[in-house]
Amino acid sequence: MLDKELRSMIGDVKDGRMDRRAFIQRLAAVGLTAPLANQILAIGGVAMAQSPSPYPPTKRGGGGPLKLLWWQGPTLLNPHFATGTKDQDGSRLFYEPLASWDANGNLNPILAAEIPSTANGGLAADGKSVTWKIKPGVKWHDGKLLTADDFVFTWAYASDPATAAVSISTYADMTVEKVDDLTIRILFKSPTPFWANAFVGAYGCVIPKHLFADYKGSKSREAPANLAPVGTGPYKFVEFKPGDLVRGALNPDYHMPNRPHFDTIDMKGGGDAVSAARAVIQTGEFDFAWNMQVEDDILLRLEKGGKGKTVYATGGDIEFIAINFTDPNTEIDGERSSMKTKHPILSDPNVRKALALLVDRESVKKAIYGRAGRTTANYLNGPEKFVSKNTSWEFNIEKASKMLDDAGWKVGADGIREKDGKKFKLLYQTSTNGPRQKTQAIVKQACQKAGIEVELKSVVASVFFSSDVANPDTYPKFYADIEEFQIPMTQPDPALHMRRYISANVATKENKWQGPNFPRYVNKDYDAAIAAAETETDPVKRATLYIKCNDLLWQDTVFIPVMHRLKVEAAANTLRPALSGWANETDNIQDWYREA
Amino acid sequence: MSQYVLRRLLIAIPSLLGISAVLFFVLALAPGDPFSDLATNPNVPPEVQAALRAKFGLDDPIYLRYLHWLSAMAHGDWGFSFVSRMDVDKLILQRLPTTLYVIGSAQILALLIAIPVGVYAATRPYSLFDRIANTLAFVGFSLPTFFTGILFILIFSVTLDWLPFVYTTDIKATGIHYALEMIRQAIMPVAVLGLFQAASMTRFVRSAMLDVIRLDYVTTARAKGLGQAKVIVKHVMRNAMIPVVTLIALQLPAVFGGAIVTEQIFRIPGIGSLLISSILSNDTPVVMAVTFVFACLVVLFNLVADVLYGWLDPRISLR
């Protein structure tokens, strides 16, 4: 889309000639995500719409107990130490950020008095600062008032490397200053188009200065409040048993009217996903279960006449097959898949394209993911209406065979293709996980028909996803030809998600395979587009750049996207959870209620 | 006797040291690292991972880490969990009551079934009672607990809706209601585990009794006119109990160690499920502590068994 056109559209929205929804839909039609569209509007000078609250209860409390089942229970309750979503989810019951993302990718104010925009003076024109106004009169659970000092402290705490907070990258490249007691200003070193990162969402939770001030830096582990959180959230901390139970009780001083609905909240951990689904859907012992990694067939069976159902939230999580651009079978200077090698088979772009034609997404969806997945050709998948005009996928064995024939890979006597005496054999690895092994089987079958021999390998997840330098089976080492897994998109902005694949990030022996570019993809255009996007203050140009990046990944067949995965949860029929694919399950917990 | 106990105690120390060293090195060499969760998280820069590794001493050589661990352990410092950043002893103590309650009850149930049934069956070998008991015992220990557990859940929770299948530690009731609820939620796991244990133990008691019941001195006792009950209880059982005591003593550590499978199925927050989740998240200090405690208990109960042998058969302690 032309810059000019977009600009006039923003003007239309500003002047009220076009409504926001129509604007977002149009942008979605050209492949922009709704959150991105919203950010464009915000920076374009249109205030972000506060989504109309669907929360009907007219008084605080009275909802009885809310029983949540997380099959991996939270193991710690400091949001800045939270290694997994389970810990973020547990912490979020008590701690709060300034704002959270709702299902449509809108920012929803929580501790903020309003969402910053250029109209209200919150966003600086140069993109180098954001001013947040804090809601007045918010109290910590121990009665102290929440002030700007707490935010400044949270920033100092998380950005101190000695604290070893996992939220460090959110806070490291900025300065947070106090303007007055209820106003903070975030200063960025360079223009930052995605300004809604610090103090938003899972890593955005603010912690009380008066309880953590003595435990900043190397003493961070000793803070008593690590295990007994004191926050501003809808529920007050009652009890915590790591991995087993988190309990909270209604906060009578909560700063939002009529909230929360439930009198107590329990988060029970342990067990497995299938029995969690059973406890919610079939027997109704629990109200809500997290992350139903269960085949759709089983869920459908449980739902028949049950007391609950599955609910879905759409984000940007993508299950893909990544292609190795280097040779995993040649060792150079003690390193396999070295950058000094080229993959003997897959370095030919036509071969990679042929391989992409052999992945039958529709069958994978039918046989495995069901309602929990959407077929896609894109690596970067937005919410709801993401339809890229530039990409498409196809399952076509004949076409793939022809392409391979043209590339010089002829079918040999044994039915396997060969070229210059070399057999077309691929090693296809993934983590041990039912759906992934089934996908492997489906892909292998199609490859066999096209004359490609595929050897399957599955590695136990705790090894595959580890950063263990000594282990040859981790995904960043990529000692295979192709590999499959999922990368979750944790923010409704593609910056972090797409930056992984710049050439400076290639995983090598030198950086102990810590570089996130595991396919070892090198493309100057890609690097340039990412670099440009990161300093681009013009939101429209920036968005176009990320779309270009996605299209480059697609054209070069770096990834073969298999499934755009939705979040799957189980909920009691009467429960109305407020879920968002762009946030953690409990990120909008204050809006949950039960229908009478 | 005291010398015998002392000698046994002294043997225990080097074995514990050996066990701890083996455990530590095996864990250190095992694949995976505690921060694998961070590796796939684009928000966490590699520097933070490196800083955490350095802070927790993961980059030191293994022998140095072992010596650190050993000296800390000697001072009563069990270390802290990488995953929850909480002290390991606290973590274990939090789980211990539940484990003792559920697994202990199962063990008691097993004994209450196994000893009378085994003894009675042995006094009337190949009778109808014996045959039924034997058949049930075979069925019992052929069915693994993960199978019976799920079967119980399907029958009593899903179909009949009588019992809850998720064990909760925070029952919101007091007094008699609390007790009743505690019993209600423990019925299934205790039954599953207790019946499984009872099955194998019954067989064991029966065969131990049969070995003794045919001995000449028993016939002599009978010939002297002693009553059947007295012969069985005073003369046969006391001697037959030696192998049974071994079995029970070696199973007691399991009471503290939890039943990994059963705890997973019923979501019982016991030591077993702590061990499993710690292994899965590569939380080495917790795995190390739990397995070491387990090793200590095995050694301790071996000792108790030895002492009990001495009491049951004084000749043993003289050797």
PDB file of C-alpha atoms in Angstrom, chain B residues 108-208:
ATOM      1  CA  ILE B 108      -0.615 -49.247  56.263  1.00  0.00           C
ATOM      2  CA  LEU B 109      -3.509 -50.416  54.137  1.00  0.00           C
ATOM      3  CA  ALA B 110      -1.167 -52.790  52.335  1.00  0.00           C
ATOM      4  CA  LEU B 111       0.119 -54.222  55.636  1.00  0.00           C
ATOM      5  CA  LEU B 112      -3.378 -54.543  57.068  1.00  0.00           C
ATOM      6  CA  ILE B 113      -4.392 -56.592  54.060  1.00  0.00           C
ATOM      7  CA  ALA B 114      -1.195 -58.497  53.371  1.00  0.00           C
ATOM      8  CA  ILE B 115      -0.308 -59.877  56.795  1.00  0.00           C
ATOM      9  CA  PRO B 116      -3.661 -61.379  57.822  1.00  0.00           C
ATOM     10  CA  VAL B 117      -4.446 -62.614  54.322  1.00  0.00           C
ATOM     11  CA  GLY B 118      -0.956 -64.015  53.785  1.00  0.00           C
ATOM     12  CA  VAL B 119      -0.860 -65.731  57.173  1.00  0.00           C
ATOM     13  CA  TYR B 120      -4.337 -67.140  56.854  1.00  0.00           C
ATOM     14  CA  ALA B 121      -3.666 -68.369  53.326  1.00  0.00           C
ATOM     15  CA  ALA B 122      -0.445 -70.043  54.442  1.00  0.00           C
ATOM     16  CA  THR B 123      -2.169 -71.954  57.222  1.00  0.00           C
ATOM     17  CA  ARG B 124      -4.583 -73.398  54.708  1.00  0.00           C
ATOM     18  CA  PRO B 125      -2.549 -73.809  51.546  1.00  0.00           C
ATOM     19  CA  TYR B 126      -4.517 -74.626  48.377  1.00  0.00           C
ATOM     20  CA  SER B 127      -7.829 -74.067  50.089  1.00  0.00           C
ATOM     21  CA  LEU B 128     -10.466 -71.995  48.326  1.00  0.00           C
ATOM     22  CA  PHE B 129      -9.454 -68.917  50.320  1.00  0.00           C
ATOM     23  CA  ASP B 130      -5.821 -69.402  49.369  1.00  0.00           C
ATOM     24  CA  ARG B 131      -6.656 -69.739  45.720  1.00  0.00           C
ATOM     25  CA  ILE B 132      -8.828 -66.656  45.632  1.00  0.00           C
ATOM     26  CA  ALA B 133      -6.208 -64.673  47.533  1.00  0.00           C
ATOM     27  CA  ASN B 134      -3.509 -65.840  45.142  1.00  0.00           C
ATOM     28  CA  THR B 135      -5.493 -65.010  42.050  1.00  0.00           C
ATOM     29  CA  LEU B 136      -6.306 -61.552  43.323  1.00  0.00           C
ATOM     30  CA  ALA B 137      -2.684 -60.994  44.271  1.00  0.00           C
ATOM     31  CA  PHE B 138      -1.526 -61.934  40.795  1.00  0.00           C
ATOM     32  CA  VAL B 139      -4.063 -59.648  39.182  1.00  0.00           C
ATOM     33  CA  GLY B 140      -3.135 -56.913  41.648  1.00  0.00           C
ATOM     34  CA  PHE B 141       0.527 -56.753  40.938  1.00  0.00           C
ATOM     35  CA  SER B 142       0.161 -57.343  37.228  1.00  0.00           C
ATOM     36  CA  LEU B 143      -1.848 -54.139  36.845  1.00  0.00           C
ATOM     37  CA  PRO B 144       0.380 -51.070  37.016  1.00  0.00           C
ATOM     38  CA  THR B 145      -0.798 -48.145  39.131  1.00  0.00           C
ATOM     39  CA  PHE B 146      -1.079 -45.809  36.162  1.00  0.00           C
ATOM     40  CA  PHE B 147      -3.636 -48.169  34.689  1.00  0.00           C
ATOM     41  CA  THR B 148      -5.662 -48.780  37.843  1.00  0.00           C
ATOM     42  CA  GLY B 149      -5.418 -45.097  38.699  1.00  0.00           C
ATOM     43  CA  ILE B 150      -7.023 -44.009  35.465  1.00  0.00           C
ATOM     44  CA  LEU B 151      -9.541 -46.835  35.715  1.00  0.00           C
ATOM     45  CA  PHE B 152     -10.533 -45.652  39.192  1.00  0.00           C
ATOM     46  CA  ILE B 153     -10.830 -42.078  37.948  1.00  0.00           C
ATOM     47  CA  LEU B 154     -13.044 -43.120  35.064  1.00  0.00           C
ATOM     48  CA  ILE B 155     -15.266 -45.206  37.321  1.00  0.00           C
ATOM     49  CA  PHE B 156     -15.491 -43.197  40.515  1.00  0.00           C
ATOM     50  CA  SER B 157     -15.003 -39.642  39.283  1.00  0.00           C
ATOM     51  CA  VAL B 158     -16.213 -39.448  35.729  1.00  0.00           C
ATOM     52  CA  THR B 159     -18.968 -42.066  35.631  1.00  0.00           C
ATOM     53  CA  LEU B 160     -20.234 -42.208  39.200  1.00  0.00           C
ATOM     54  CA  ASP B 161     -19.089 -38.725  40.262  1.00  0.00           C
ATOM     55  CA  TRP B 162     -18.438 -39.893  43.839  1.00  0.00           C
ATOM     56  CA  LEU B 163     -14.853 -38.857  44.415  1.00  0.00           C
ATOM     57  CA  PRO B 164     -12.687 -35.941  43.283  1.00  0.00           C
ATOM     58  CA  PHE B 165      -9.635 -36.877  41.230  1.00  0.00           C
ATOM     59  CA  VAL B 166      -7.590 -33.771  41.823  1.00  0.00           C
ATOM     60  CA  TYR B 167      -5.970 -33.759  45.230  1.00  0.00           C
ATOM     61  CA  THR B 168      -6.098 -30.336  46.864  1.00  0.00           C
ATOM     62  CA  THR B 169      -4.041 -29.228  49.820  1.00  0.00           C
ATOM     63  CA  ASP B 170      -6.254 -26.262  50.635  1.00  0.00           C
ATOM     64  CA  ILE B 171      -9.603 -27.693  51.564  1.00  0.00           C
ATOM     65  CA  LYS B 172     -11.853 -24.877  52.601  1.00  0.00           C
ATOM     66  CA  ALA B 173     -13.455 -26.515  55.602  1.00  0.00           C
ATOM     67  CA  THR B 174     -12.726 -26.968  59.260  1.00  0.00           C
ATOM     68  CA  GLY B 175     -13.109 -29.654  61.898  1.00  0.00           C
ATOM     69  CA  ILE B 176     -14.938 -32.774  60.953  1.00  0.00           C
ATOM     70  CA  HIS B 177     -15.682 -31.590  57.420  1.00  0.00           C
ATOM     71  CA  TYR B 178     -12.010 -31.015  56.787  1.00  0.00           C
ATOM     72  CA  ALA B 179     -11.159 -34.496  58.023  1.00  0.00           C
ATOM     73  CA  LEU B 180     -13.896 -36.081  55.939  1.00  0.00           C
ATOM     74  CA  GLU B 181     -12.817 -34.207  52.836  1.00  0.00           C
ATOM     75  CA  MET B 182      -9.191 -35.179  53.424  1.00  0.00           C
ATOM     76  CA  ILE B 183     -10.216 -38.823  53.657  1.00  0.00           C
ATOM     77  CA  ARG B 184     -12.509 -38.588  50.638  1.00  0.00           C
ATOM     78  CA  GLN B 185      -9.855 -37.237  48.318  1.00  0.00           C
ATOM     79  CA  ALA B 186      -7.277 -39.743  49.548  1.00  0.00           C
ATOM     80  CA  ILE B 187      -9.474 -42.798  49.002  1.00  0.00           C
ATOM     81  CA  MET B 188      -8.561 -43.362  45.365  1.00  0.00           C
ATOM     82  CA  PRO B 189      -4.796 -42.827  45.514  1.00  0.00           C
ATOM     83  CA  VAL B 190      -4.496 -44.799  48.757  1.00  0.00           C
ATOM     84  CA  ALA B 191      -6.567 -47.638  47.359  1.00  0.00           C
ATOM     85  CA  VAL B 192      -4.649 -47.747  44.086  1.00  0.00           C
ATOM     86  CA  LEU B 193      -1.280 -47.744  45.749  1.00  0.00           C
ATOM     87  CA  GLY B 194      -2.260 -49.826  48.807  1.00  0.00           C
ATOM     88  CA  LEU B 195      -3.833 -52.617  46.796  1.00  0.00           C
ATOM     89  CA  PHE B 196      -0.847 -52.758  44.484  1.00  0.00           C
ATOM     90  CA  GLN B 197       1.558 -53.066  47.395  1.00  0.00           C
ATOM     91  CA  ALA B 198      -0.718 -55.462  49.255  1.00  0.00           C
ATOM     92  CA  ALA B 199      -0.783 -57.821  46.315  1.00  0.00           C
ATOM     93  CA  SER B 200       2.929 -58.443  46.206  1.00  0.00           C
ATOM     94  CA  MET B 201       3.271 -58.381  49.966  1.00  0.00           C
ATOM     95  CA  THR B 202       0.562 -60.999  50.422  1.00  0.00           C
ATOM     96  CA  ARG B 203       2.472 -63.394  48.210  1.00  0.00           C
ATOM     97  CA  PHE B 204       5.595 -62.705  50.160  1.00  0.00           C
ATOM     98  CA  VAL B 205       4.029 -63.225  53.592  1.00  0.00           C
ATOM     99  CA  ARG B 206       2.392 -66.408  52.416  1.00  0.00           C
ATOM    100  CA  SER B 207       5.534 -67.994  51.092  1.00  0.00           C
ATOM    101  CA  ALA B 208       7.595 -66.906  54.112  1.00  0.00           C
TER     102      ALA B 208
END
